[in-house]
XYZ file of C-alpha atoms in Angstrom:
748
model
C -20.078 -25.364 5.302
C -21.726 -22.827 7.551
C -19.286 -20.347 6.231
C -20.766 -20.750 2.839
C -24.270 -20.073 4.002
C -24.707 -16.270 4.224
C -24.899 -12.555 2.551
C -25.548 -9.867 -0.243
C -24.588 -8.207 -3.656
C -23.248 -9.139 -7.083
C -20.068 -11.019 -6.373
C -18.240 -11.488 -9.645
C -15.752 -8.802 -8.615
C -15.792 -9.251 -4.861
C -14.687 -12.866 -4.543
C -11.480 -12.958 -6.562
C -9.443 -12.280 -3.419
C -10.166 -15.783 -2.146
C -8.518 -17.647 -4.959
C -4.876 -17.775 -4.017
C -3.415 -20.577 -1.994
C -2.967 -18.499 1.170
C -6.157 -16.436 1.210
C -8.520 -19.315 0.533
C -7.780 -21.422 3.649
C -7.621 -18.245 5.735
C -11.049 -17.149 4.516
C -12.456 -20.609 5.155
C -11.004 -20.816 8.653
C -12.242 -17.343 9.568
C -15.703 -18.025 8.221
C -15.999 -21.435 9.905
C -14.828 -20.007 13.212
C -17.416 -17.226 13.051
C -20.165 -19.605 11.964
C -19.572 -21.747 15.048
C -20.950 -18.890 17.148
C -24.353 -19.425 15.522
C -24.965 -22.742 17.242
C -23.892 -21.291 20.580
C -26.674 -18.677 20.355
C -24.120 -15.902 19.815
C -25.535 -14.311 16.698
C -23.751 -11.029 17.326
C -20.433 -12.879 17.515
C -21.183 -14.697 14.266
C -22.181 -11.538 12.420
C -19.179 -9.612 13.726
C -16.866 -12.380 12.561
C -18.443 -12.401 9.111
C -19.161 -8.730 8.431
C -15.711 -7.770 7.129
C -15.270 -10.825 4.919
C -16.370 -10.895 1.308
C -15.407 -14.390 0.214
C -17.870 -17.063 -0.838
C -17.377 -18.682 2.553
C -18.284 -15.465 4.364
C -21.344 -14.934 2.183
C -22.491 -18.475 2.847
C -22.132 -17.868 6.580
C -24.221 -14.714 6.408
C -26.824 -16.575 4.411
C -26.994 -19.324 7.010
C -27.783 -16.886 9.808
C -30.682 -15.524 7.769
C -31.718 -19.064 6.802
C -31.895 -20.236 10.416
C -33.970 -17.224 11.349
C -36.313 -17.851 8.419
C -36.841 -21.565 8.992
C -37.246 -21.251 12.748
C -39.743 -18.413 12.636
C -41.426 -18.195 9.200
C -41.706 -14.387 9.296
C -42.137 -13.015 5.723
C -39.580 -10.224 6.092
C -36.976 -12.651 7.463
C -37.671 -15.067 4.620
C -37.131 -12.247 2.112
C -33.810 -11.284 3.730
C -32.675 -14.921 3.693
C -33.562 -15.243 0.014
C -31.516 -12.144 -0.861
C -28.460 -13.214 1.131
C -28.497 -16.725 -0.212
C -28.810 -15.394 -3.747
C -25.589 -13.434 -3.215
C -23.888 -16.529 -1.821
C -24.929 -18.537 -4.884
C -23.582 -15.905 -7.273
C -20.263 -15.577 -5.465
C -19.719 -19.333 -5.209
C -20.530 -19.827 -8.878
C -17.992 -17.186 -9.925
C -15.296 -18.584 -7.611
C -15.899 -22.107 -8.849
C -15.312 -21.072 -12.451
C -12.133 -19.219 -11.540
C -10.808 -22.041 -9.374
C -11.013 -24.464 -12.269
C -8.788 -22.184 -14.356
C -6.423 -20.956 -11.640
C -3.238 -23.021 -11.796
C -1.969 -21.365 -8.591
C -5.042 -22.269 -6.557
C -5.536 -25.111 -4.100
C -5.474 -28.631 -5.574
C -6.954 -31.438 -3.529
C -5.759 -35.032 -3.755
C -9.409 -36.140 -3.431
C -11.657 -33.603 -5.108
C -11.595 -31.770 -8.415
C -10.501 -28.087 -8.512
C -13.096 -25.738 -7.072
C -15.108 -28.419 -5.265
C -15.170 -26.266 -2.136
C -17.053 -23.618 -4.113
C -19.302 -26.177 -5.760
C -20.234 -27.239 -2.223
C -20.854 -23.626 -1.163
C -23.068 -23.164 -4.201
C -24.999 -26.371 -3.505
C -25.474 -25.450 0.163
C -26.757 -22.004 -0.760
C -29.144 -23.570 -3.279
C -30.450 -26.065 -0.717
C -31.173 -23.339 1.795
C -32.608 -21.093 -0.908
C -34.925 -23.933 -1.987
C -36.284 -24.314 1.531
C -36.772 -20.564 1.822
C -38.580 -20.549 -1.532
C -41.074 -23.145 -0.374
C -41.711 -21.122 2.793
C -42.398 -17.972 0.767
C -46.014 -19.053 0.050
C -45.457 -18.379 -3.677
C -46.184 -21.187 -6.124
C -43.662 -19.747 -8.574
C -40.935 -19.686 -5.935
C -41.843 -23.223 -4.896
C -41.362 -24.462 -8.455
C -37.997 -22.716 -8.655
C -37.091 -24.334 -5.358
C -37.560 -27.834 -6.704
C -35.336 -26.926 -9.627
C -32.666 -25.655 -7.228
C -32.893 -28.921 -5.307
C -32.211 -30.874 -8.476
C -29.174 -28.779 -9.345
C -27.808 -29.072 -5.817
C -28.440 -32.807 -5.877
C -26.427 -33.234 -9.072
C -23.553 -31.047 -7.819
C -23.309 -32.946 -4.541
C -23.379 -36.261 -6.357
C -20.415 -35.106 -8.441
C -18.423 -34.546 -5.248
C -19.445 -38.000 -4.026
C -18.163 -39.353 -7.350
C -14.744 -37.893 -6.581
C -14.711 -39.625 -3.198
C -15.758 -42.846 -4.875
C -12.861 -42.654 -7.334
C -10.419 -41.831 -4.567
C -11.693 -44.610 -2.296
C -11.513 -47.103 -5.147
C -7.869 -46.203 -5.707
C -6.986 -46.527 -1.989
C -8.458 -49.875 -0.929
C -6.013 -50.248 1.944
C -7.387 -47.112 3.635
C -11.062 -47.540 2.882
C -13.692 -49.350 4.855
C -16.244 -50.402 2.270
C -19.811 -49.556 3.041
C -21.704 -52.775 2.525
C -25.131 -51.289 2.963
C -27.427 -50.399 0.113
C -27.032 -47.123 -1.772
C -29.505 -44.903 -3.535
C -27.136 -44.172 -6.415
C -25.011 -46.693 -8.185
C -22.143 -46.609 -10.623
C -21.576 -47.705 -14.180
C -24.595 -48.026 -16.445
C -27.099 -47.452 -13.644
C -25.446 -44.211 -12.524
C -25.221 -43.016 -16.115
C -28.920 -43.671 -16.512
C -29.656 -41.571 -13.452
C -27.498 -38.713 -14.739
C -29.122 -38.786 -18.147
C -32.514 -38.504 -16.483
C -31.572 -35.833 -13.952
C -29.387 -33.729 -16.260
C -30.556 -30.156 -16.975
C -32.151 -29.636 -20.356
C -29.216 -29.804 -22.745
C -28.666 -32.139 -25.611
C -26.378 -35.002 -24.654
C -22.828 -34.589 -25.810
C -21.346 -37.179 -28.095
C -17.862 -36.440 -26.851
C -16.985 -38.066 -23.546
C -15.369 -35.786 -20.950
C -11.776 -36.361 -20.081
C -11.167 -38.548 -17.035
C -9.297 -35.769 -15.265
C -11.975 -33.126 -15.502
C -15.253 -35.000 -15.898
C -16.363 -34.450 -12.314
C -15.372 -30.808 -12.233
C -17.073 -30.137 -15.527
C -20.209 -31.790 -14.270
C -20.272 -29.556 -11.197
C -19.456 -26.564 -13.358
C -22.443 -27.267 -15.561
C -24.575 -26.895 -12.464
C -22.946 -23.810 -10.973
C -22.590 -21.949 -14.262
C -26.345 -21.642 -14.493
C -26.691 -20.067 -11.071
C -27.368 -16.587 -12.305
C -30.013 -17.586 -14.807
C -32.668 -19.056 -12.544
C -34.863 -16.010 -12.868
C -34.966 -16.366 -16.663
C -36.075 -19.971 -16.658
C -39.556 -19.538 -15.236
C -42.679 -17.709 -16.195
C -44.866 -16.470 -13.357
C -47.106 -19.279 -12.196
C -50.734 -18.584 -11.515
C -51.231 -18.681 -7.765
C -54.906 -19.360 -7.396
C -56.170 -19.207 -3.826
C -59.614 -20.541 -4.539
C -61.104 -23.954 -4.312
C -60.633 -27.037 -2.200
C -56.972 -27.744 -1.584
C -57.386 -31.517 -1.547
C -59.429 -32.775 -4.458
C -57.285 -35.542 -5.916
C -54.824 -37.838 -4.219
C -52.087 -37.073 -6.759
C -50.472 -34.634 -4.453
C -52.716 -34.127 -1.455
C -51.762 -30.451 -1.712
C -52.632 -29.802 -5.350
C -49.385 -31.249 -6.659
C -50.849 -31.703 -10.149
C -50.848 -27.966 -10.781
C -47.203 -27.723 -9.829
C -46.309 -30.692 -11.997
C -48.064 -29.098 -14.953
C -46.091 -25.894 -14.445
C -42.895 -27.911 -14.395
C -43.867 -29.544 -17.665
C -44.635 -26.175 -19.239
C -41.438 -24.493 -18.029
C -37.942 -24.986 -19.387
C -37.156 -26.971 -16.261
C -38.067 -30.071 -18.250
C -36.584 -30.904 -21.606
C -38.495 -30.354 -24.797
C -39.532 -33.311 -26.898
C -36.687 -32.760 -29.337
C -34.077 -32.332 -26.602
C -35.199 -35.078 -24.248
C -32.818 -38.049 -24.194
C -34.226 -41.332 -25.385
C -35.665 -43.420 -22.541
C -33.170 -45.753 -20.960
C -34.163 -49.390 -21.183
C -33.505 -51.823 -18.386
C -33.245 -55.580 -18.385
C -35.880 -55.930 -15.675
C -38.508 -53.271 -16.334
C -39.067 -50.812 -19.146
C -39.161 -47.954 -16.701
C -36.746 -45.441 -15.281
C -38.064 -46.306 -11.843
C -35.934 -49.443 -11.830
C -32.861 -47.202 -11.876
C -34.079 -45.583 -8.690
C -34.605 -48.795 -6.750
C -32.048 -48.606 -3.924
C -32.021 -52.362 -3.404
C -30.906 -53.072 -6.978
C -28.112 -50.552 -7.458
C -24.443 -51.303 -6.801
C -22.884 -49.868 -3.677
C -20.823 -46.729 -4.158
C -17.600 -46.787 -2.193
C -17.086 -43.520 -0.298
C -14.833 -42.197 2.432
C -15.797 -43.073 6.001
C -12.587 -42.189 7.814
C -12.312 -40.535 11.213
C -11.481 -36.808 11.390
C -7.904 -37.549 12.522
C -7.188 -39.733 9.495
C -4.204 -38.778 7.313
C -6.574 -38.441 4.391
C -8.076 -35.302 5.964
C -4.840 -33.428 6.598
C -6.094 -30.357 4.699
C -8.881 -28.257 6.203
C -10.432 -27.587 2.781
C -10.848 -31.335 2.252
C -12.383 -31.579 5.733
C -14.815 -28.814 4.830
C -15.807 -30.468 1.552
C -16.164 -33.960 3.032
C -18.140 -32.950 6.131
C -20.272 -30.472 4.176
C -21.088 -32.908 1.388
C -22.077 -35.613 3.866
C -24.258 -33.105 5.690
C -26.029 -31.753 2.609
C -26.354 -34.931 0.573
C -27.301 -36.921 3.656
C -29.963 -34.412 4.567
C -31.339 -34.451 1.019
C -31.520 -38.243 0.880
C -33.175 -38.416 4.288
C -35.765 -35.712 3.722
C -36.717 -37.003 0.282
C -37.124 -40.535 1.641
C -39.696 -39.276 4.151
C -41.821 -37.317 1.697
C -45.412 -38.612 1.354
C -46.543 -40.225 -1.919
C -48.018 -36.896 -3.022
C -44.730 -35.021 -3.181
C -42.900 -38.144 -4.221
C -44.565 -37.892 -7.618
C -43.251 -34.370 -8.102
C -39.738 -35.223 -6.959
C -39.646 -38.243 -9.242
C -40.405 -36.020 -12.222
C -37.456 -33.794 -11.296
C -35.165 -36.783 -10.814
C -34.986 -37.432 -7.076
C -34.858 -40.624 -5.112
C -34.382 -40.663 -1.370
C -32.577 -43.226 0.728
C -33.250 -42.973 4.441
C -30.543 -45.382 5.547
C -27.786 -43.919 3.410
C -28.777 -40.389 4.331
C -28.597 -41.158 8.061
C -25.184 -42.781 7.628
C -23.857 -39.711 5.853
C -25.177 -37.432 8.585
C -23.540 -39.547 11.286
C -20.271 -39.393 9.323
C -20.484 -35.595 9.104
C -21.296 -35.307 12.826
C -17.864 -36.773 13.663
C -16.165 -33.547 12.518
C -15.693 -30.678 14.955
C -16.866 -27.876 12.722
C -20.133 -26.189 11.854
C -20.952 -28.942 9.356
C -20.638 -31.589 12.042
C -22.736 -29.556 14.471
C -25.479 -29.029 11.892
C -25.442 -32.744 11.093
C -25.845 -33.438 14.812
C -28.784 -31.050 14.979
C -30.445 -32.743 11.998
C -29.897 -36.205 13.503
C -31.350 -35.223 16.858
C -34.288 -33.591 15.106
C -34.845 -36.697 13.017
C -34.715 -39.193 15.861
C -36.521 -37.079 18.461
C -38.997 -35.631 15.983
C -39.685 -37.749 12.916
C -38.876 -41.125 14.457
C -41.067 -40.087 17.365
C -43.834 -39.279 14.898
C -43.732 -42.554 12.961
C -44.628 -46.035 14.205
C -43.484 -48.595 11.641
C -39.720 -48.366 11.998
C -36.785 -50.776 12.140
C -36.099 -52.085 15.621
C -33.070 -50.872 17.534
C -30.492 -53.643 17.851
C -30.010 -54.257 21.610
C -26.466 -55.610 21.216
C -25.206 -52.992 18.754
C -21.951 -51.232 19.658
C -22.728 -47.610 20.526
C -20.021 -46.312 18.171
C -20.798 -48.705 15.329
C -21.631 -47.117 11.993
C -24.485 -49.627 11.766
C -26.060 -48.327 14.988
C -28.650 -46.167 13.227
C -31.914 -48.099 13.213
C -34.897 -47.486 15.445
C -33.925 -45.107 18.238
C -30.225 -45.631 19.175
C -30.617 -43.976 22.576
C -27.061 -44.336 23.875
C -25.496 -43.024 20.672
C -27.877 -40.062 20.655
C -27.158 -39.304 24.300
C -23.434 -39.277 23.532
C -24.011 -36.964 20.554
C -26.140 -34.578 22.603
C -23.571 -34.539 25.417
C -20.823 -33.649 22.947
C -22.855 -30.861 21.377
C -23.848 -29.364 24.728
C -20.194 -29.430 25.725
C -19.119 -27.690 22.523
C -21.975 -25.165 22.608
C -22.840 -24.694 26.306
C -24.835 -21.488 25.807
C -27.150 -22.746 23.078
C -30.823 -23.319 23.856
C -31.201 -25.474 20.742
C -29.460 -28.360 22.492
C -31.615 -27.822 25.597
C -34.641 -28.162 23.331
C -33.293 -31.427 21.946
C -32.665 -32.717 25.467
C -36.298 -31.981 26.340
C -37.425 -33.824 23.206
C -35.229 -36.747 24.175
C -36.884 -36.862 27.603
C -40.288 -36.906 25.916
C -39.170 -39.734 23.617
C -38.437 -41.761 26.772
C -41.903 -41.009 28.148
C -40.625 -38.461 30.680
C -42.993 -35.667 29.716
C -42.870 -33.808 33.013
C -39.067 -33.821 32.903
C -39.166 -32.426 29.375
C -41.642 -29.733 30.412
C -39.420 -28.840 33.360
C -36.427 -28.313 31.069
C -38.493 -26.094 28.782
C -40.024 -24.103 31.634
C -36.685 -22.630 32.662
C -34.651 -20.033 30.819
C -35.179 -20.721 27.115
C -34.556 -17.174 25.954
C -32.097 -16.930 23.088
C -30.765 -14.113 20.885
C -32.506 -16.092 18.148
C -36.097 -15.437 19.175
C -37.123 -18.263 16.874
C -35.337 -20.755 19.157
C -37.426 -19.531 22.075
C -40.553 -19.872 19.943
C -39.634 -23.473 19.142
C -39.090 -24.195 22.819
C -42.504 -22.794 23.744
C -44.148 -24.795 20.967
C -42.477 -27.999 22.157
C -43.579 -27.266 25.722
C -47.129 -26.756 24.428
C -47.133 -30.156 22.753
C -45.681 -31.947 25.757
C -48.236 -30.292 28.053
C -50.967 -31.519 25.708
C -49.635 -35.100 25.827
C -49.400 -34.920 29.635
C -52.993 -33.614 29.904
C -51.812 -30.483 31.708
C -54.639 -28.436 30.266
C -53.983 -24.989 31.755
C -50.305 -25.087 30.766
C -51.224 -26.402 27.331
C -53.619 -23.520 26.710
C -51.272 -20.847 28.079
C -48.336 -22.119 26.042
C -50.207 -22.381 22.743
C -51.594 -18.879 23.228
C -48.046 -17.688 23.860
C -47.044 -19.253 20.519
C -49.366 -16.746 18.836
C -47.174 -13.930 20.162
C -43.906 -15.553 19.058
C -44.526 -16.531 15.422
C -47.152 -16.197 12.728
C -47.235 -19.747 11.405
C -50.660 -21.215 12.302
C -52.559 -19.211 14.855
C -55.683 -21.182 13.944
C -54.048 -24.400 15.129
C -52.710 -22.779 18.312
C -56.113 -21.337 19.234
C -57.895 -24.567 18.368
C -55.726 -26.653 20.700
C -55.931 -24.028 23.463
C -59.719 -24.033 23.187
C -59.796 -27.833 23.178
C -57.822 -27.856 26.436
C -60.466 -25.663 28.067
C -63.141 -27.979 26.673
C -61.615 -30.811 28.733
C -61.651 -28.565 31.814
C -65.310 -27.758 31.105
C -66.259 -31.405 30.851
C -64.336 -32.254 34.004
C -66.070 -29.461 35.953
C -69.467 -30.609 34.734
C -68.729 -34.172 35.809
C -68.077 -33.038 39.367
C -71.050 -30.632 39.179
C -68.946 -27.504 39.683
C -71.232 -25.171 37.758
C -69.304 -21.862 38.163
C -66.053 -23.420 36.928
C -67.882 -25.236 34.134
C -69.441 -21.984 32.906
C -66.084 -20.188 33.017
C -64.299 -22.943 31.096
C -67.131 -23.176 28.548
C -66.771 -19.446 27.883
C -62.990 -19.663 27.461
C -63.234 -22.701 25.195
C -65.884 -21.088 23.000
C -63.944 -17.829 22.637
C -60.713 -19.556 21.682
C -62.354 -21.936 19.225
C -64.158 -19.028 17.553
C -60.847 -17.164 17.268
C -59.304 -20.248 15.693
C -61.705 -20.070 12.781
C -61.193 -16.347 12.207
C -57.414 -16.887 12.112
C -57.571 -19.757 9.598
C -56.222 -19.183 6.100
C -53.864 -16.333 6.937
C -50.754 -18.432 6.361
C -50.245 -20.355 3.129
C -47.907 -23.059 1.903
C -47.131 -23.343 -1.819
C -49.953 -20.822 -2.351
C -52.435 -23.094 -0.547
C -54.027 -22.887 2.911
C -52.318 -24.890 5.624
C -53.863 -28.371 6.070
C -54.496 -27.824 9.778
C -56.251 -24.525 9.021
C -58.625 -26.368 6.705
C -59.144 -29.005 9.377
C -60.017 -26.337 11.963
C -62.557 -24.667 9.669
C -64.120 -28.050 8.896
C -64.483 -28.866 12.595
C -66.014 -25.515 13.514
C -68.498 -25.736 10.622
C -69.441 -29.256 11.677
C -70.036 -28.263 15.306
C -72.054 -25.184 14.334
C -74.271 -27.344 12.140
C -74.823 -29.864 14.924
C -75.618 -27.162 17.484
C -78.281 -25.757 15.210
C -79.704 -29.156 14.296
C -79.761 -30.476 17.881
C -80.751 -27.115 19.418
C -77.935 -27.158 21.962
C -75.142 -24.778 22.907
C -72.099 -24.789 20.653
C -69.894 -26.201 23.425
C -72.239 -29.188 23.861
C -72.368 -29.946 20.145
C -68.681 -30.892 20.148
C -68.264 -34.648 19.990
C -65.247 -36.848 20.620
C -62.441 -34.984 22.385
C -60.725 -32.736 19.815
C -57.701 -32.587 22.128
C -57.292 -36.356 21.844
C -57.590 -35.939 18.078
C -54.710 -33.468 18.153
C -52.691 -35.836 20.315
C -53.235 -38.502 17.676
C -52.195 -36.313 14.749
C -48.962 -35.431 16.588
C -48.525 -39.075 17.676
C -48.346 -38.016 21.303
C -49.329 -41.496 22.511
C -45.840 -42.700 21.628
C -44.421 -40.324 24.239
C -47.018 -40.930 26.952
C -46.702 -43.044 30.078
C -49.313 -45.727 30.898
C -50.902 -43.227 33.280
C -51.177 -40.593 30.534
C -52.679 -43.180 28.174
C -55.257 -44.114 30.821
C -56.290 -40.460 30.986
C -56.760 -40.507 27.218
C -59.057 -43.518 27.500
C -61.052 -41.697 30.206
C -61.441 -38.651 27.962
C -62.628 -40.861 25.124
C -65.091 -42.751 27.333
C -66.873 -39.441 28.028
C -68.473 -39.638 24.591
C -70.356 -42.854 25.338
C -71.429 -41.928 28.882
C -75.126 -40.936 28.679
C -74.918 -39.136 32.020
C -72.208 -36.849 30.635
C -73.077 -36.755 26.936
C -76.805 -37.173 26.251
C -76.182 -36.226 22.608
C -74.407 -39.509 21.858
C -77.758 -40.929 20.742
C -77.670 -38.495 17.820
C -74.253 -39.602 16.619
C -73.774 -41.618 13.471
C -70.905 -43.618 12.006
C -68.816 -40.501 11.389
C -68.267 -39.506 15.021
C -68.190 -43.091 16.248
C -65.381 -43.822 13.783
C -63.304 -40.983 15.256
C -63.778 -42.535 18.683
C -62.800 -45.987 17.389
C -59.596 -44.806 15.682
C -58.456 -42.810 18.710
C -59.275 -45.627 21.125
C -57.532 -48.208 18.911
C -54.432 -45.996 18.700
C -54.352 -45.772 22.493
C -54.708 -49.560 22.745
C -51.766 -49.883 20.357
C -49.643 -47.580 22.506
C -50.493 -49.805 25.491
C -49.423 -52.915 23.562
C -52.996 -54.196 23.163
C -52.555 -54.944 19.463
C -55.270 -57.602 19.119
C -57.820 -55.390 20.901
C -56.964 -52.523 18.568
C -57.341 -54.635 15.429
C -60.636 -56.167 16.597
C -62.065 -52.713 17.312
C -61.032 -51.346 13.914
C -62.445 -54.328 12.044
C -65.771 -54.184 13.851
C -66.374 -50.443 13.851
C -64.737 -49.153 10.659
C -63.357 -51.754 8.270
C -66.682 -53.611 8.136
C -68.208 -50.615 6.324
C -67.827 -49.528 2.720
C -65.367 -46.657 2.488
C -67.875 -44.547 0.558
C -70.018 -44.016 3.677
C -67.185 -42.067 5.329
C -67.293 -39.326 2.712
C -69.560 -36.339 2.496
C -70.060 -32.752 3.644
C -69.012 -32.140 7.253
C -67.726 -35.709 7.617
C -64.260 -36.566 8.926
C -63.036 -38.538 5.942
C -59.647 -39.349 7.493
C -60.908 -42.122 9.768
C -61.211 -44.959 7.224
C -57.766 -44.580 5.590
C -56.219 -44.000 9.003
C -57.807 -47.222 10.241
C -55.968 -49.028 7.446
C -52.689 -47.479 8.580
C -53.446 -48.442 12.185
C -53.983 -52.053 11.124
C -50.548 -52.017 9.494
C -48.947 -50.524 12.604
C -50.554 -53.151 14.849
C -49.377 -55.958 12.566
C -45.809 -54.634 12.542
C -45.617 -53.996 16.268
C -47.463 -57.184 17.145
C -44.937 -59.561 15.609
C -42.600 -61.540 17.848
C -39.682 -59.162 18.292
C -38.111 -61.083 21.159
C -37.430 -64.217 19.142
C -36.085 -64.960 15.668
C -37.270 -62.334 13.175
C -37.552 -64.518 10.096
C -40.172 -66.964 11.411
C -43.202 -67.872 9.337
C -45.449 -66.147 11.884
C -43.514 -62.907 11.610
C -43.513 -63.129 7.825
C -47.297 -63.251 7.897
C -47.475 -60.218 10.191
C -45.101 -58.210 8.004
C -46.827 -59.252 4.787
C -50.184 -58.179 6.208
C -48.703 -54.857 7.326
C -47.367 -54.257 3.828
C -50.753 -55.073 2.290
C -52.536 -52.539 4.508
C -49.900 -49.910 3.696
C -50.072 -50.548 -0.039
C -53.831 -50.159 0.053
C -53.860 -46.899 1.983
C -50.971 -45.456 -0.055
C -53.270 -45.482 -3.089
C -56.150 -43.759 -1.260
C -57.782 -40.706 -2.744
C -57.448 -37.326 -1.031
C -58.601 -36.900 2.575
C -58.081 -34.448 5.435
C -54.499 -34.242 6.735
C -53.444 -36.983 4.322
C -49.933 -35.558 4.018
C -49.352 -36.162 7.743
C -50.522 -39.752 7.522
C -48.681 -40.060 4.205
C -45.320 -39.504 5.902
C -46.053 -42.428 8.226
C -47.103 -44.554 5.266
C -43.931 -43.762 3.315
C -41.711 -44.612 6.276
C -43.717 -47.750 6.978
C -43.437 -49.047 3.430
C -39.689 -48.450 3.426
C -39.378 -50.348 6.712
C -41.413 -53.420 5.780
C -39.790 -53.702 2.356
C -36.351 -53.565 3.946
C -37.412 -56.265 6.401
C -38.690 -58.499 3.600
C -35.514 -57.950 1.579
C -33.470 -59.037 4.594
C -35.519 -62.024 5.776
C -37.421 -63.199 2.696
C -34.330 -63.286 0.492
């Protein structure tokens, strides 16, 4: 897979050498071997192994190197290079796929249709190109990226279809997956294809059974060279508020309108007639994972006789990696982006995606290693960020395919150990080990791992390590280290210097308040000066980086906070540093869900920082505060109570201080409008976590807790736009998926 991720030029002529039965496996093996160097931090070794090759596999490998650099660092020039290399990989794979289908002397798999290895290369290049397009800050490129995702999705599904047919014909070798699937078969699958198909009139002639899958993939790859012709330049306005309506939280409506106006969507005359269902007159019923039949796929071990050919191994492990990653990422997207993806024809499935990634990780190639990296990132990152998640089964076999829910610590430890053994020089796996320590509440151990030698030939890996150390220092209330590390981030990447400066300044604010409390005036004055300088720099750095042609949400948040504090300082006639209210550092800890990684001692420090606000001897300005600032304090305190297991205390506080007020009073200029919707989410989290998890799940008491959690989530999922709603939206999406799965299992 990795082999297919990397390089440059028009490849119609350059890739024909790969299409004979001897050259193709040799090219694949050479490219895969070179690509393995990437995840061992040996970029020079990878590039040297790839530079002389000109096959689709080599071009994909070159593209992957550029892709990793782009996604780890976000530098514009690196993103441009990645886009160029991946474009070459797409072109080469498309040409090779067409030739492979016609070449009678080429490789013929017993599982997949001719040329599937190139269809996979093309899909992988499109996936990476889509991510790079979104990072480019261009609205036009972002729209093209969603189109590329759709085409890759369809191509990968065609390969899954081939596995399904093969598995159905070999029942004695296949272990049926009895879990739910996001795509079905028969009428339901046809309905999905009709909806997701590129804009062509439906054929009245059915494809032949032998070539239907290959032709479907070909229809996707044949259009690879025409992406540029299918879009007009989109207007990339940089003015106005970036969160005005909830339908997108990041101005998704404008993107949707561009999709409707472009040839990405079918015209009225071309569009297939709507598919009718027996349950609802809506296409959405076709995308309901719980209602679709299970698709039987291959789940064999790498040493199975079915994977005797390395090309089949490449296709199987690569397809599970890419399709699994797509299903997982799409399932986590907040309601805002979900609307856009639905229009293009996507439906995520977290559980199925994770299963596919675990299956890919069993293979000792670059695909398996990348799947392992994605899994560790998901569990140590996204699972660590969300609260309403399935519980880990305590008696689940570590090697069981069903051992995926919650945080399967032993299975993840085994995966990390294997990857560190295979790639002993890579700092990426050291980073994941530090994240794993933080997930266990061992913040100081994680910081210690990240404070050693984290230098890597990929400077972006070092930047990630410093950023992770910055976050963990913030959670551990190690203020000096937190400030130093976030300021170092400004020298390592150009993503959001406003955020880095804001958190660094907030750390010095805590040092200022601490010095004042112990009446150490010289230190207090020094820390006040540092905090003020850094916070002022944060505002001047805001807006320099954009996402989908819009300012970054945290940049907008920083500007809002600084404007609010300036207004208060002027109104109250106090210094800027004394006009700051509830600890902004504790706010940042909340938005990164640091409480989930903190020890009881760390959580006690958070409560002490929050209590400063109400202490008249420390904060005489509290008398001036209204509902706005007091609501921030209530949400942060309730979240800390939740992390301490004080669920009833958290719910009582939220009801009394926030939910008893009309939501309209939380809106207005200079107000933090995120507190009321976030309080609704917190109520859901407390209901979910407060149920009896030690006893029988399906009790009437637990049903009431879960039903209440779902009601809170449903209500907040329909909320209008508010600050940082996309961050909370990811938690809401994951929470809804979790409670609905629980109800499907225990409510019947």
